[in-house]
Amino acid sequence: QVQLVESGGGPVQAGGSLSVSCAASGRIFSNYIMGWFRQAPGKEREFVAAISWRTGWIDYADPVKGRFTISRDNARNTLYLQMNSLKLEDTAVYYCAAGLGGKPLPLTGSYDYWGQGTQVTVSS
């Protein structure tokens, strides 16, 4: 049993910053992977960033490299995404996901559990 709850979304000006969090309940196995995905209206859900809970290995999607930072708090079973230099195209519902390790981090099929999402809206 794993439950994921995102928080921290909201409106932000282009060029600004925002941080979103994902609180996990239940047991997070040492070989789990956790990631952030996003979905804009009319578009498919796309990979943003992910981390291996065991090794700390991190992967980022090209559009967010250098701007977003994924991190974890093992004691709180919490995943974070710090978003800087936000652009209009970053507007989306951001979802937290978790799954067993050993699968490609950028693929939605690698994850078994999903949160409800939190809305991030970037305005000019």
PDB file of C-alpha atoms in Angstrom:
ATOM      1  CA  GLN A   1       0.000   0.000   0.000  1.00  0.00           C
ATOM      2  CA  VAL A   2       1.454   3.312  -1.161  1.00  0.00           C
ATOM      3  CA  GLN A   3      -0.467   6.573  -1.223  1.00  0.00           C
ATOM      4  CA  LEU A   4       0.904   9.753  -2.761  1.00  0.00           C
ATOM      5  CA  VAL A   5      -0.382  13.263  -2.105  1.00  0.00           C
ATOM      6  CA  GLU A   6       0.973  16.298  -3.960  1.00  0.00           C
ATOM      7  CA  SER A   7       0.851  19.850  -2.655  1.00  0.00           C
ATOM      8  CA  GLY A   8       2.339  23.272  -3.285  1.00  0.00           C
ATOM      9  CA  GLY A   9       0.961  24.076  -6.713  1.00  0.00           C
ATOM     10  CA  GLY A  10      -0.506  27.438  -7.610  1.00  0.00           C
ATOM     11  CA  PRO A  11      -0.117  30.507  -9.821  1.00  0.00           C
ATOM     12  CA  VAL A  12       3.314  31.959 -10.533  1.00  0.00           C
ATOM     13  CA  GLN A  13       4.763  34.589 -12.852  1.00  0.00           C
ATOM     14  CA  ALA A  14       7.036  33.602 -15.716  1.00  0.00           C
ATOM     15  CA  GLY A  15      10.622  33.649 -14.522  1.00  0.00           C
ATOM     16  CA  GLY A  16       9.550  32.926 -10.970  1.00  0.00           C
ATOM     17  CA  SER A  17       9.937  29.881  -8.765  1.00  0.00           C
ATOM     18  CA  LEU A  18       7.690  27.342  -7.120  1.00  0.00           C
ATOM     19  CA  SER A  19       8.211  24.158  -5.133  1.00  0.00           C
ATOM     20  CA  VAL A  20       5.844  21.194  -5.073  1.00  0.00           C
ATOM     21  CA  SER A  21       5.898  18.283  -2.645  1.00  0.00           C
ATOM     22  CA  CYS A  22       4.768  14.672  -2.644  1.00  0.00           C
ATOM     23  CA  ALA A  23       4.058  12.999   0.685  1.00  0.00           C
ATOM     24  CA  ALA A  24       4.114   9.204   0.588  1.00  0.00           C
ATOM     25  CA  SER A  25       2.354   6.983   3.100  1.00  0.00           C
ATOM     26  CA  GLY A  26       2.919   3.280   3.494  1.00  0.00           C
ATOM     27  CA  ARG A  27       6.183   1.511   2.953  1.00  0.00           C
ATOM     28  CA  ILE A  28       8.628   2.881   0.442  1.00  0.00           C
ATOM     29  CA  PHE A  29      10.902   0.026  -0.546  1.00  0.00           C
ATOM     30  CA  SER A  30      14.610   0.620  -0.834  1.00  0.00           C
ATOM     31  CA  ASN A  31      14.584  -0.143  -4.562  1.00  0.00           C
ATOM     32  CA  TYR A  32      11.664   2.156  -5.421  1.00  0.00           C
ATOM     33  CA  ILE A  33      11.825   4.863  -7.997  1.00  0.00           C
ATOM     34  CA  MET A  34       9.847   8.075  -7.634  1.00  0.00           C
ATOM     35  CA  GLY A  35       9.193  10.686 -10.241  1.00  0.00           C
ATOM     36  CA  TRP A  36       7.328  13.762 -11.364  1.00  0.00           C
ATOM     37  CA  PHE A  37       5.193  13.899 -14.490  1.00  0.00           C
ATOM     38  CA  ARG A  38       3.039  16.683 -15.856  1.00  0.00           C
ATOM     39  CA  GLN A  39       0.060  17.002 -18.143  1.00  0.00           C
ATOM     40  CA  ALA A  40      -1.164  20.129 -19.898  1.00  0.00           C
ATOM     41  CA  PRO A  41      -4.653  20.438 -21.448  1.00  0.00           C
ATOM     42  CA  GLY A  42      -4.857  18.549 -24.719  1.00  0.00           C
ATOM     43  CA  LYS A  43      -1.445  16.952 -24.267  1.00  0.00           C
ATOM     44  CA  GLU A  44      -0.169  13.592 -23.105  1.00  0.00           C
ATOM     45  CA  ARG A  45       1.337  13.118 -19.698  1.00  0.00           C
ATOM     46  CA  GLU A  46       5.072  13.715 -19.940  1.00  0.00           C
ATOM     47  CA  PHE A  47       8.103  12.934 -17.843  1.00  0.00           C
ATOM     48  CA  VAL A  48       9.688  15.716 -15.795  1.00  0.00           C
ATOM     49  CA  ALA A  49      12.186  14.208 -13.361  1.00  0.00           C
ATOM     50  CA  ALA A  50      12.742  11.055 -11.316  1.00  0.00           C
ATOM     51  CA  ILE A  51      15.010   9.626  -8.650  1.00  0.00           C
ATOM     52  CA  SER A  52      16.040   6.176  -7.490  1.00  0.00           C
ATOM     53  CA  TRP A  53      15.310   5.952  -3.775  1.00  0.00           C
ATOM     54  CA  ARG A  54      18.115   3.486  -3.207  1.00  0.00           C
ATOM     55  CA  THR A  55      20.980   5.016  -5.166  1.00  0.00           C
ATOM     56  CA  GLY A  56      19.956   8.636  -5.592  1.00  0.00           C
ATOM     57  CA  TRP A  57      20.309   8.388  -9.374  1.00  0.00           C
ATOM     58  CA  ILE A  58      18.429  11.262 -10.997  1.00  0.00           C
ATOM     59  CA  ASP A  59      17.102  11.836 -14.491  1.00  0.00           C
ATOM     60  CA  TYR A  60      15.587  15.022 -15.933  1.00  0.00           C
ATOM     61  CA  ALA A  61      13.625  15.740 -19.056  1.00  0.00           C
ATOM     62  CA  ASP A  62      15.522  18.023 -21.435  1.00  0.00           C
ATOM     63  CA  PRO A  63      13.083  20.980 -21.177  1.00  0.00           C
ATOM     64  CA  VAL A  64      13.627  21.284 -17.410  1.00  0.00           C
ATOM     65  CA  LYS A  65      17.355  20.588 -17.124  1.00  0.00           C
ATOM     66  CA  GLY A  66      19.119  23.390 -15.319  1.00  0.00           C
ATOM     67  CA  ARG A  67      15.833  24.826 -14.028  1.00  0.00           C
ATOM     68  CA  PHE A  68      14.183  22.073 -11.954  1.00  0.00           C
ATOM     69  CA  THR A  69      15.658  20.107  -9.067  1.00  0.00           C
ATOM     70  CA  ILE A  70      14.240  16.868  -7.682  1.00  0.00           C
ATOM     71  CA  SER A  71      15.099  15.847  -4.130  1.00  0.00           C
ATOM     72  CA  ARG A  72      13.977  13.531  -1.356  1.00  0.00           C
ATOM     73  CA  ASP A  73      13.597  13.502   2.414  1.00  0.00           C
ATOM     74  CA  ASN A  74      13.962   9.893   3.508  1.00  0.00           C
ATOM     75  CA  ALA A  75      12.861  10.542   7.096  1.00  0.00           C
ATOM     76  CA  ARG A  76       9.577  12.067   5.943  1.00  0.00           C
ATOM     77  CA  ASN A  77       9.060   9.866   2.867  1.00  0.00           C
ATOM     78  CA  THR A  78       8.636  13.035   0.880  1.00  0.00           C
ATOM     79  CA  LEU A  79       9.621  13.934  -2.664  1.00  0.00           C
ATOM     80  CA  TYR A  80      10.171  17.521  -3.813  1.00  0.00           C
ATOM     81  CA  LEU A  81      10.436  19.382  -7.065  1.00  0.00           C
ATOM     82  CA  GLN A  82      11.975  22.855  -6.995  1.00  0.00           C
ATOM     83  CA  MET A  83      11.043  24.750 -10.146  1.00  0.00           C
ATOM     84  CA  ASN A  84      12.988  27.869 -11.112  1.00  0.00           C
ATOM     85  CA  SER A  85      12.915  30.173 -14.138  1.00  0.00           C
ATOM     86  CA  LEU A  86       9.406  29.016 -14.926  1.00  0.00           C
ATOM     87  CA  LYS A  87       8.079  29.354 -18.455  1.00  0.00           C
ATOM     88  CA  LEU A  88       4.559  29.464 -19.851  1.00  0.00           C
ATOM     89  CA  GLU A  89       5.010  25.969 -21.244  1.00  0.00           C
ATOM     90  CA  ASP A  90       5.560  24.644 -17.713  1.00  0.00           C
ATOM     91  CA  THR A  91       1.858  25.165 -17.000  1.00  0.00           C
ATOM     92  CA  ALA A  92       0.359  21.755 -16.227  1.00  0.00           C
ATOM     93  CA  VAL A  93      -0.973  19.458 -13.563  1.00  0.00           C
ATOM     94  CA  TYR A  94       2.045  17.920 -11.865  1.00  0.00           C
ATOM     95  CA  TYR A  95       1.784  14.304 -10.717  1.00  0.00           C
ATOM     96  CA  CYS A  96       3.923  12.328  -8.322  1.00  0.00           C
ATOM     97  CA  ALA A  97       4.514   8.643  -9.086  1.00  0.00           C
ATOM     98  CA  ALA A  98       6.212   5.653  -7.472  1.00  0.00           C
ATOM     99  CA  GLY A  99       7.173   2.177  -8.632  1.00  0.00           C
ATOM    100  CA  LEU A 100       9.636  -0.651  -8.303  1.00  0.00           C
ATOM    101  CA  GLY A 101      13.145   0.013  -9.485  1.00  0.00           C
ATOM    102  CA  GLY A 102      14.883  -1.565 -12.417  1.00  0.00           C
ATOM    103  CA  LYS A 103      12.737   0.147 -15.035  1.00  0.00           C
ATOM    104  CA  PRO A 104      13.374   3.227 -17.183  1.00  0.00           C
ATOM    105  CA  LEU A 105      12.714   6.349 -15.145  1.00  0.00           C
ATOM    106  CA  PRO A 106      11.127   8.463 -17.929  1.00  0.00           C
ATOM    107  CA  LEU A 107       8.343   5.992 -18.803  1.00  0.00           C
ATOM    108  CA  THR A 108       4.879   6.212 -17.260  1.00  0.00           C
ATOM    109  CA  GLY A 109       4.627   2.416 -17.458  1.00  0.00           C
ATOM    110  CA  SER A 110       7.451   2.104 -14.930  1.00  0.00           C
ATOM    111  CA  TYR A 111       5.231   3.425 -12.131  1.00  0.00           C
ATOM    112  CA  ASP A 112       2.492   1.666 -10.161  1.00  0.00           C
ATOM    113  CA  TYR A 113       1.226   4.445  -7.885  1.00  0.00           C
ATOM    114  CA  TRP A 114       0.110   7.965  -8.751  1.00  0.00           C
ATOM    115  CA  GLY A 115      -0.989  11.002  -6.813  1.00  0.00           C
ATOM    116  CA  GLN A 116      -3.987  13.184  -7.605  1.00  0.00           C
ATOM    117  CA  GLY A 117      -1.918  16.001  -9.081  1.00  0.00           C
ATOM    118  CA  THR A 118      -1.358  19.650  -8.240  1.00  0.00           C
ATOM    119  CA  GLN A 119      -1.946  22.513 -10.662  1.00  0.00           C
ATOM    120  CA  VAL A 120       0.902  24.839 -11.623  1.00  0.00           C
ATOM    121  CA  THR A 121      -0.093  27.854 -13.703  1.00  0.00           C
ATOM    122  CA  VAL A 122       2.579  30.155 -15.153  1.00  0.00           C
ATOM    123  CA  SER A 123       1.471  33.550 -16.439  1.00  0.00           C
ATOM    124  CA  SER A 124       3.317  36.212 -18.425  1.00  0.00           C
TER     125      SER A 124
END
